[in-house]
PDB file of C-alpha atoms in Angstrom:
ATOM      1  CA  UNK Y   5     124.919  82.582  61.534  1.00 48.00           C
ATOM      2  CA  UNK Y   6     122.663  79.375  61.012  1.00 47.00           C
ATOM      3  CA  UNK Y   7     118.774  80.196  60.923  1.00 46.00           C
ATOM      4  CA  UNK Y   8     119.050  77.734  64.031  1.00 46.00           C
ATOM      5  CA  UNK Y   9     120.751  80.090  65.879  1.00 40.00           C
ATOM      6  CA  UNK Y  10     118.991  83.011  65.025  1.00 44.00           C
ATOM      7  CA  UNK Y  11     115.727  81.305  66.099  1.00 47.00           C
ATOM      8  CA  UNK Y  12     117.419  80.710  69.198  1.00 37.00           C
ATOM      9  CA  UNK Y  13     118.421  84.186  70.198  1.00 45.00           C
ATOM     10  CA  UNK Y  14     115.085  85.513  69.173  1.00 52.00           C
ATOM     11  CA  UNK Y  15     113.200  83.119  71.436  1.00 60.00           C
ATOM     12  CA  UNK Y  16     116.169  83.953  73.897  1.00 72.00           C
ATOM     13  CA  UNK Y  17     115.519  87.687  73.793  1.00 69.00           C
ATOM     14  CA  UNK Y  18     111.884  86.961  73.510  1.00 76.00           C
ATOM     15  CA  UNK Y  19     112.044  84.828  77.248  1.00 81.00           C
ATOM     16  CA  UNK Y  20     113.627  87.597  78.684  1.00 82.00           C
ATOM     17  CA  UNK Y  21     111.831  90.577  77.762  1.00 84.00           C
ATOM     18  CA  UNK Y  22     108.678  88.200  78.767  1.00 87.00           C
ATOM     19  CA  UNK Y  23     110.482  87.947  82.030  1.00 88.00           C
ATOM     20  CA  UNK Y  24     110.681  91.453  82.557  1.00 89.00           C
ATOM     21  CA  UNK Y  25     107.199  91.526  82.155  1.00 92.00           C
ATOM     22  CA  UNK Y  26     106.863  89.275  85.046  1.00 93.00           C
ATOM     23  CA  UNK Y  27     108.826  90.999  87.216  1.00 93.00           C
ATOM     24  CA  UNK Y  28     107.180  94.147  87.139  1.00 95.00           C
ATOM     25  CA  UNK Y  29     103.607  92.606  87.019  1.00 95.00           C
ATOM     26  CA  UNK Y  30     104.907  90.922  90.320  1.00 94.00           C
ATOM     27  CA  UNK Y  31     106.211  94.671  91.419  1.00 95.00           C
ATOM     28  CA  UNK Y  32     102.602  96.072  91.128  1.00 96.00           C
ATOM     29  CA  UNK Y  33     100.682  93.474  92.561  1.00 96.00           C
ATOM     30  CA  UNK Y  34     103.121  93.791  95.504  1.00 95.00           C
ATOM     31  CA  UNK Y  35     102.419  98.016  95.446  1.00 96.00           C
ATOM     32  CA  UNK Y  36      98.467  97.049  95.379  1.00 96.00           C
ATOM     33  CA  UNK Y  37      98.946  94.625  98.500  1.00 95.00           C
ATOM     34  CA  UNK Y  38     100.751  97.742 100.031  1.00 95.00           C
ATOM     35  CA  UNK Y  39      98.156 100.009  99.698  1.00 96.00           C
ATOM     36  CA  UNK Y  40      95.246  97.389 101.075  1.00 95.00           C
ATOM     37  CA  UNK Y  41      97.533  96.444 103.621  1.00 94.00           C
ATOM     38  CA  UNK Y  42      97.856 100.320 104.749  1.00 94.00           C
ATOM     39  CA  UNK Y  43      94.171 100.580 104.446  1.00 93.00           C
ATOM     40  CA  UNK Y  44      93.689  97.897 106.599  1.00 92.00           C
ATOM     41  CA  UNK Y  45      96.066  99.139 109.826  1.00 90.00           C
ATOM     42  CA  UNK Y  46      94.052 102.413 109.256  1.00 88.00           C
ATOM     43  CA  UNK Y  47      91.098 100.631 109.937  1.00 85.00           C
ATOM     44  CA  UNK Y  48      92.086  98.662 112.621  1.00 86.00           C
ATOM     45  CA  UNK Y  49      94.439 101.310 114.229  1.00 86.00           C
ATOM     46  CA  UNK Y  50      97.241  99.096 114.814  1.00 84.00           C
ATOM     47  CA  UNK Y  51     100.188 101.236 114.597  1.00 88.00           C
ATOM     48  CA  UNK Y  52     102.841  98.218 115.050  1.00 89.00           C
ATOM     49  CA  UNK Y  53     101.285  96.476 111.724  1.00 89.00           C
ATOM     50  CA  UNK Y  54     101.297 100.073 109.876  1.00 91.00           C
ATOM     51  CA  UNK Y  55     105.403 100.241 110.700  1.00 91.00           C
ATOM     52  CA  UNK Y  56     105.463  96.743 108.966  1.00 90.00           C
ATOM     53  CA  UNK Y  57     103.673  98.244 106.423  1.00 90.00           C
ATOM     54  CA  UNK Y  58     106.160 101.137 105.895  1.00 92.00           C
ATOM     55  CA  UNK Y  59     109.131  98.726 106.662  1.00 91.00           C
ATOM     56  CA  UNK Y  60     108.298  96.215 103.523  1.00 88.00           C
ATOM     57  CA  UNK Y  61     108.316  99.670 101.386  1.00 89.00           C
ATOM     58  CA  UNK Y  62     112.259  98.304 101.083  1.00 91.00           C
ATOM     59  CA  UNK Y  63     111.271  95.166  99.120  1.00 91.00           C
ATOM     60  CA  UNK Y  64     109.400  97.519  96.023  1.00 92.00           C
ATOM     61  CA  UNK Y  65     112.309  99.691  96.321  1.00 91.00           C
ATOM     62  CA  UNK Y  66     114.818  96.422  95.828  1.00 91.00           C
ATOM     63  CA  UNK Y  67     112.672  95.041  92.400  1.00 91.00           C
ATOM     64  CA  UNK Y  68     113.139  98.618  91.084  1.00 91.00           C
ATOM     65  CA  UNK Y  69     116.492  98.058  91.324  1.00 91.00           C
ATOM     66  CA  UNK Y  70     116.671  95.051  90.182  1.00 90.00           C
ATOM     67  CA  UNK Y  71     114.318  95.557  86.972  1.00 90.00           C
ATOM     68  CA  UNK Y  72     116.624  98.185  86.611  1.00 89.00           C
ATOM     69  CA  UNK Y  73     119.779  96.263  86.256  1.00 88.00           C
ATOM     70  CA  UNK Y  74     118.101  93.438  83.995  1.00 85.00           C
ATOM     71  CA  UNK Y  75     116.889  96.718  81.620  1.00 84.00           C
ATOM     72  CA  UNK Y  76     121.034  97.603  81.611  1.00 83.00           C
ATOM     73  CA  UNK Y  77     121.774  94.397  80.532  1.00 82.00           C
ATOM     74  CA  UNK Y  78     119.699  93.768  77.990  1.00 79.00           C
ATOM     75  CA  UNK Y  79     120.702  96.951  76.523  1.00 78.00           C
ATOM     76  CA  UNK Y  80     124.431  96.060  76.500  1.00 76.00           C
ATOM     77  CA  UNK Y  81     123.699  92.510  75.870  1.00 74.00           C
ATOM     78  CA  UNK Y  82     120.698  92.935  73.100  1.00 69.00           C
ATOM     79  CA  UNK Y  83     121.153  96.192  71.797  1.00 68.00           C
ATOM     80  CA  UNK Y  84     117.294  96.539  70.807  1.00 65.00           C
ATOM     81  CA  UNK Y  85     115.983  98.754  68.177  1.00 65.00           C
ATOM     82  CA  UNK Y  86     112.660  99.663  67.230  1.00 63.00           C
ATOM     83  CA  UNK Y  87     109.723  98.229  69.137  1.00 65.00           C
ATOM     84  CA  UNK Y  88     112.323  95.801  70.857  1.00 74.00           C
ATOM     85  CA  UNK Y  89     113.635  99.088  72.398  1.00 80.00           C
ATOM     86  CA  UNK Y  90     110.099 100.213  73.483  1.00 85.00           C
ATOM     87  CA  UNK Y  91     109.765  97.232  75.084  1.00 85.00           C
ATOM     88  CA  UNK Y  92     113.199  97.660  77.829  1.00 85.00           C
ATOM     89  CA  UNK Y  93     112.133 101.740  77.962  1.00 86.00           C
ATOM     90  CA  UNK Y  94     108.273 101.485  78.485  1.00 91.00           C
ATOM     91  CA  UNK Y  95     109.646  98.872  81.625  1.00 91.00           C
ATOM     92  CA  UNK Y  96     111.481 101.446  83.429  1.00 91.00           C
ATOM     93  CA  UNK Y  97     109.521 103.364  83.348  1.00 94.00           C
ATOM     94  CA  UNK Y  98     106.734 101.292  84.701  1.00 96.00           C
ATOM     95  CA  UNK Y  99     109.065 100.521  87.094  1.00 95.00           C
ATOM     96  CA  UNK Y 100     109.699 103.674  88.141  1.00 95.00           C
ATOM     97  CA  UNK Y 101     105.766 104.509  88.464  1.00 97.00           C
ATOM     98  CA  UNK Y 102     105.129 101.501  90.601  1.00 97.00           C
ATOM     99  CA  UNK Y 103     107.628 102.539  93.300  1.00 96.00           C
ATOM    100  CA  UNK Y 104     106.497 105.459  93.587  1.00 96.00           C
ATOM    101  CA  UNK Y 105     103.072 103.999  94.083  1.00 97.00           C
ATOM    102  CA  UNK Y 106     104.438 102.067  96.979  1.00 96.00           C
ATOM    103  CA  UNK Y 107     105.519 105.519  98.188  1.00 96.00           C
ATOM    104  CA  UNK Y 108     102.758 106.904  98.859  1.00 97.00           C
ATOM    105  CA  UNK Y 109     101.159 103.577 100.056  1.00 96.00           C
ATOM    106  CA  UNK Y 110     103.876 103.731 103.053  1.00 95.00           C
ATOM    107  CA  UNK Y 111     102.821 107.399 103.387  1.00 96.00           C
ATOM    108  CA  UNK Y 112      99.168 106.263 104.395  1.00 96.00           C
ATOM    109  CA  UNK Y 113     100.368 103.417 106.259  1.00 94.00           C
ATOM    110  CA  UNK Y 114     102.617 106.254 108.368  1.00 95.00           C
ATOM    111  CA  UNK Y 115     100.156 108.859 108.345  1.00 94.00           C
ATOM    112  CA  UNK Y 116      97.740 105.854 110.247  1.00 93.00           C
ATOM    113  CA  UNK Y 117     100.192 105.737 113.164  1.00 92.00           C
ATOM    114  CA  UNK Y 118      99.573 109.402 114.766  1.00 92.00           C
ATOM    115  CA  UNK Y 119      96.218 109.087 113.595  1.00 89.00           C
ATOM    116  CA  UNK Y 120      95.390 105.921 115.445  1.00 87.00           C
ATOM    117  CA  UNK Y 121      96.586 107.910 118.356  1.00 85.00           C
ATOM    118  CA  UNK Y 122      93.435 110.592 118.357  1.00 84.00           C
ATOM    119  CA  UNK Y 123      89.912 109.373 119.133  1.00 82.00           C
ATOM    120  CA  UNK Y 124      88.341 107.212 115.965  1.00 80.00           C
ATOM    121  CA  UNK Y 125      86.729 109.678 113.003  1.00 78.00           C
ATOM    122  CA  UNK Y 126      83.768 108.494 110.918  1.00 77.00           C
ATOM    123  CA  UNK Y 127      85.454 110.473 107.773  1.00 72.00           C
ATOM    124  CA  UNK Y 128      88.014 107.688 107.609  1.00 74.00           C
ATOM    125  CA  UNK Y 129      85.840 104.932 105.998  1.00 79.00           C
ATOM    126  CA  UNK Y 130      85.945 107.496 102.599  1.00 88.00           C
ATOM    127  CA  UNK Y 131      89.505 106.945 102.389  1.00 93.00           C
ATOM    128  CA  UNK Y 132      88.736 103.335 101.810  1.00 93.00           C
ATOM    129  CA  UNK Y 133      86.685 103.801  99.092  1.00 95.00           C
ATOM    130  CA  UNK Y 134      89.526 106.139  97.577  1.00 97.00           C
ATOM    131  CA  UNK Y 135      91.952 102.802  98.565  1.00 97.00           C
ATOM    132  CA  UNK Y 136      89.553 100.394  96.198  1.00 97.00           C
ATOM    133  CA  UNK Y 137      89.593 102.617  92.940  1.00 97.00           C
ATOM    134  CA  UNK Y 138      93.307 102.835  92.777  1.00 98.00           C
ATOM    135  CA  UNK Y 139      94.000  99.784  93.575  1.00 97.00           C
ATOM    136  CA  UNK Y 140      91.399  98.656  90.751  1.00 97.00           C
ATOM    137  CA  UNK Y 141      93.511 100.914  88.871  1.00 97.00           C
ATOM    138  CA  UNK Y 142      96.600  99.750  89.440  1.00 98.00           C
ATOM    139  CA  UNK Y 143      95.336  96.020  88.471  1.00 97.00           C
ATOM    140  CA  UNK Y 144      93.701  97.138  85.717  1.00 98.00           C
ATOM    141  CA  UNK Y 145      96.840  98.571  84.122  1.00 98.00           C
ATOM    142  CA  UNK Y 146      98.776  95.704  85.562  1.00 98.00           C
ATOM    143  CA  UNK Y 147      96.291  93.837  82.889  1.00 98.00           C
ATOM    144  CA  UNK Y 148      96.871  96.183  80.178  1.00 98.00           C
ATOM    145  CA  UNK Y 149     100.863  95.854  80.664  1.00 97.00           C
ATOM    146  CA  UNK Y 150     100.615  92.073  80.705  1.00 96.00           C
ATOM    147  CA  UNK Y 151      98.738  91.458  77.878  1.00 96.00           C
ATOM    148  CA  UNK Y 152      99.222  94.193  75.895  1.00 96.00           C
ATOM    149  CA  UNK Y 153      96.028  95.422  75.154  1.00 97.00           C
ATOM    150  CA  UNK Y 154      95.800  99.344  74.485  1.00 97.00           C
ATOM    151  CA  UNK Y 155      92.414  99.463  75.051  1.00 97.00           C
ATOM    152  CA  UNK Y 156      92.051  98.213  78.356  1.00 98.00           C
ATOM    153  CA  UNK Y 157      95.316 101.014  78.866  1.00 97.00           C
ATOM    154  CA  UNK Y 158      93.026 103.794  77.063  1.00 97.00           C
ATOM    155  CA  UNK Y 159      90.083 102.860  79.481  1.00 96.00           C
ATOM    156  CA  UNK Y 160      92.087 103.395  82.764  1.00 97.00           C
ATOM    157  CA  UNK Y 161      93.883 106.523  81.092  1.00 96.00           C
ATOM    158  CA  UNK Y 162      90.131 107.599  80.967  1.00 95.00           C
ATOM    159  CA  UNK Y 163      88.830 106.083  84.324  1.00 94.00           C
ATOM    160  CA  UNK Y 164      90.925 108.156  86.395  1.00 96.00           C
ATOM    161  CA  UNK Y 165      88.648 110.992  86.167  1.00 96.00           C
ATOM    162  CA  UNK Y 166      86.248 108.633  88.685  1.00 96.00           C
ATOM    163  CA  UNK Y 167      89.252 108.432  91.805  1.00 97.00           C
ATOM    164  CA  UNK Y 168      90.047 112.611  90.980  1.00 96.00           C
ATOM    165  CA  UNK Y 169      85.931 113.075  91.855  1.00 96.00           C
ATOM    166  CA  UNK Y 170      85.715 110.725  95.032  1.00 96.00           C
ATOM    167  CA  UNK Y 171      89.100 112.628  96.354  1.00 97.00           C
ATOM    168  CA  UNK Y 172      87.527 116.335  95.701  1.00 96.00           C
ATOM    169  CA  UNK Y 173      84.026 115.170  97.249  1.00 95.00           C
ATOM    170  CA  UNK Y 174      86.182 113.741 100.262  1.00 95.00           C
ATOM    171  CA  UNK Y 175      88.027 116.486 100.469  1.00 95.00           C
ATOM    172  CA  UNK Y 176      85.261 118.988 101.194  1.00 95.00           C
ATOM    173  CA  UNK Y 177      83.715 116.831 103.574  1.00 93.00           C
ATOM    174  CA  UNK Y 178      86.889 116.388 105.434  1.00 94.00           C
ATOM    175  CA  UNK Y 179      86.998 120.783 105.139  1.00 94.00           C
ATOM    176  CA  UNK Y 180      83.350 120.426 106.434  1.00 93.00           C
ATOM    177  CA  UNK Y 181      84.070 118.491 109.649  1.00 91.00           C
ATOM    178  CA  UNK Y 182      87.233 120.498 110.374  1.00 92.00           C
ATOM    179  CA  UNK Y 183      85.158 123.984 110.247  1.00 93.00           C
ATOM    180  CA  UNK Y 184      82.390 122.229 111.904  1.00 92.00           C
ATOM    181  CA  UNK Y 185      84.911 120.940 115.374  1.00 91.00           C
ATOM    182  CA  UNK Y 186      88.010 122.624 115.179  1.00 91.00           C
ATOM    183  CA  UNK Y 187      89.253 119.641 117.778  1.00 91.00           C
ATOM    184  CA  UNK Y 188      89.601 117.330 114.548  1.00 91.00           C
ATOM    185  CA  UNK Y 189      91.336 119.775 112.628  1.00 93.00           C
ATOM    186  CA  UNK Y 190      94.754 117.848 113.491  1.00 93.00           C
ATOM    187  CA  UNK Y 191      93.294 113.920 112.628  1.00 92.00           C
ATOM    188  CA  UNK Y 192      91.623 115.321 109.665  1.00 93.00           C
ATOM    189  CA  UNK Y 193      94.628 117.069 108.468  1.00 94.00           C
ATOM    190  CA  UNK Y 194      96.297 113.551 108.144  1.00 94.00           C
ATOM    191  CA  UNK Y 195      93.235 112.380 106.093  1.00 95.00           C
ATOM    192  CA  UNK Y 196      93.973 114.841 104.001  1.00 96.00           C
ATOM    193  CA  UNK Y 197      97.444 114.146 103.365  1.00 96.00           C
ATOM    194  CA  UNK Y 198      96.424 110.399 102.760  1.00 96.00           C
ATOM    195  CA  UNK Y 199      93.893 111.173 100.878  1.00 97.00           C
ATOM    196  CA  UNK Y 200      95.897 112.839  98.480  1.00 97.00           C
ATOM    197  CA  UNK Y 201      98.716 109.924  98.178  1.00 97.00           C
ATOM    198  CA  UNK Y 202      95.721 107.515  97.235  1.00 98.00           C
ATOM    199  CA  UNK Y 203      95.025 110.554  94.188  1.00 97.00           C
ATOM    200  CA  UNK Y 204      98.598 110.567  93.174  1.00 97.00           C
ATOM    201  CA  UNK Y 205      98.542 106.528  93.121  1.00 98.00           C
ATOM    202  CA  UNK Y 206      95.696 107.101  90.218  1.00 97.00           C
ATOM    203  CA  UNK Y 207      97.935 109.443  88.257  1.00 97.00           C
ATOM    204  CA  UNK Y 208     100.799 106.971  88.228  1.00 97.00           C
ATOM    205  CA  UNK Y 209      98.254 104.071  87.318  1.00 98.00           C
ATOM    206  CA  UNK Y 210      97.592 107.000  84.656  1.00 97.00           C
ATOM    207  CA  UNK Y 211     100.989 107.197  83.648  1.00 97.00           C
ATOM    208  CA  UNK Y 212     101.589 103.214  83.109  1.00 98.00           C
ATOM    209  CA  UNK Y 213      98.156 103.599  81.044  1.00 97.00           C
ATOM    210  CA  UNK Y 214     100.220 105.848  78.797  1.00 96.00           C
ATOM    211  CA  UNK Y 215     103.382 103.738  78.466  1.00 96.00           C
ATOM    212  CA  UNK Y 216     101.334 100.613  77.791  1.00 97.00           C
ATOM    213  CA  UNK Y 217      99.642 102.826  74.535  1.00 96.00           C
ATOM    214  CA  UNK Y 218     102.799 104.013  73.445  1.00 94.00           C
ATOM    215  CA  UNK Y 219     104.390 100.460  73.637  1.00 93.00           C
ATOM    216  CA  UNK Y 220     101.043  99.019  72.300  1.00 93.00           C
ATOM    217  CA  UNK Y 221     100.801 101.564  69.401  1.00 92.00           C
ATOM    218  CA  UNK Y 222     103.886 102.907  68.703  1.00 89.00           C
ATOM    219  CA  UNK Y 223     103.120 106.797  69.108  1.00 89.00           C
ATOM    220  CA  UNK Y 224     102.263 108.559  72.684  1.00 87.00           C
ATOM    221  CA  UNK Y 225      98.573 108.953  73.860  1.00 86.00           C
ATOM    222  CA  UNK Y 226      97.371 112.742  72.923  1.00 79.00           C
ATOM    223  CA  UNK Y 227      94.067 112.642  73.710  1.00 71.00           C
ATOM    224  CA  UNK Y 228      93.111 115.501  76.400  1.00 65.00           C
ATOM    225  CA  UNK Y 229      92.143 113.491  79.798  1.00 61.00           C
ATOM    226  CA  UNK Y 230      89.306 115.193  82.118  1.00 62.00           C
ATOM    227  CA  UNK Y 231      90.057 116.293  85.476  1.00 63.00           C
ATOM    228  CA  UNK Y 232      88.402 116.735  88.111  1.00 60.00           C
ATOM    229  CA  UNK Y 233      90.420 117.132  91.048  1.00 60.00           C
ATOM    230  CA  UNK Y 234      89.216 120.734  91.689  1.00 60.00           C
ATOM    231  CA  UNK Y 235      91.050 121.074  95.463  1.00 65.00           C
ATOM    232  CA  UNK Y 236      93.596 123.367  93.630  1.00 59.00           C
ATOM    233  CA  UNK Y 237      91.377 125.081  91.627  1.00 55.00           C
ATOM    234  CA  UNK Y 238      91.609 128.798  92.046  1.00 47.00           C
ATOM    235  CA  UNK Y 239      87.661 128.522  92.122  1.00 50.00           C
ATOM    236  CA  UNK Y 240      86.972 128.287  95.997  1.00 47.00           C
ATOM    237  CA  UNK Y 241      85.846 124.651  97.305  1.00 48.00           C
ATOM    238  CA  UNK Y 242      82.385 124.897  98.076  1.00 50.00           C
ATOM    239  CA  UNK Y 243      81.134 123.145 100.819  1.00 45.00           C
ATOM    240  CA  UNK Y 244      78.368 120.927 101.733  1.00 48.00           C
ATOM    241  CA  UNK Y 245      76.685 119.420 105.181  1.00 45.00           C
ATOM    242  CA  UNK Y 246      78.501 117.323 107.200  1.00 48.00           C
ATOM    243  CA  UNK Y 247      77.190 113.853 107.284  1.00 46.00           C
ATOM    244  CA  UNK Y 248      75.353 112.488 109.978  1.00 42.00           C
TER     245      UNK Y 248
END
């Protein structure tokens, strides 16, 4: 083979693993829009917007798939080694965490349908702010992913611990209001579940954080990560006064 040709398959290969990137770049941006967009209907308690919400769910599902069958085919087609192979393997993975993250955005966006049905709750404006970390997350890592930069990866990895704290705090004050008026026990108990999506979105952003150090730096992240989502903690939830 003629260095001429093996200059052009590298920059071949090279265009399509930077392709790849693309695509699933595109994939999380569309997963972030998701989750604003399911903020958004909860806010303005349009259930017929939410379903549209939960209804483009379909086109995350449909990049997976088709990330999925470009990661096949480079496989058969490039057989990669080494950090070539990191490359196709961190990427489904990714992919694989972002639709899941659009997941759980439809979840909120179907959770706001019954609850736009029940008289409007002050407690609902927290799971906004719960909305804007992950989504920061999720860019963040989007970042990280794009331009390869471990650090910006590590910092996220570490960040999470900020979304786990807002969703405990929010979580006792949803407990608060539901001891307080037992007639919002059944509104708040679809906070709840929403609220908790949001935390899971963080600990997929946490997961890309790891696949973009391992594909950065060649060995997995082993650092211990601090916790503190303490609503399954065998300690009981202590909790406070009910806003005003």
């Amino acid at each position: 083979m003629s260095g001429s040709s093996k200059e052009h398959i590298i920059k071949s290969y090279d265009d399509e693993l930077l392709r790849l990137t693309g695509e699933l770049v595109r994939m999380g941006e569309l997963a972030v829009s998701q989750l604003e967009a399911a903020i958004d209907v909860v806010d303005r308690r349009d259930e017929r917007a939410a379903q549209h919400v939960v209804n483009n769910d379909d086109a995350i599902d449909q990049l997976e798939q088709d990330i999925s069958h470009d990661v096949v085919r480079l496989l058969a087609l490039r057989a990669p080694i080494a950090g070539d192979l990191r490359h196709v393997f961190a990427a489904l993975r990714i992919a694989a965490d972002i639709e899941r993250i659009g997941d759980y955005a439809a979840n909120v966006a179907k959770r706001s349908i019954p609850l736009s049905m029940a008289a409007p709750l002050k407690p609902t404006s927290g799971l906004a702010h719960l909305a804007e970390l992950a989504a920061e997350e999720i860019r963040s890592v989007l970042r990280a992913y794009r331009d390869r930069d471990a650090e910006l990866a590590y910092k996220v990895w570490q960040d999470d611990v900020e979304l786990d704290e807002a969703y405990t705090a929010y979580f006792r004050e949803l407990l608060t209001y539901m001891m307080e008026d037992p007639r919002v026990i059944t509104p708040c108990t679809h906070l709840l579940f929403m609220a908790k999506n949001i935390e899971r979105i963080g600990d997929h952003a946490t997961n890309i954080a790891e696949n973009v150090w391992f594909l950065v730096k060649g060995e997995p992240l082993t650092a211990q990560r601090d916790k503190r989502d303490l609503t399954s903690s065998p300690e009981p939830v202590k909790l406070g006064h009910r806003p005003d």
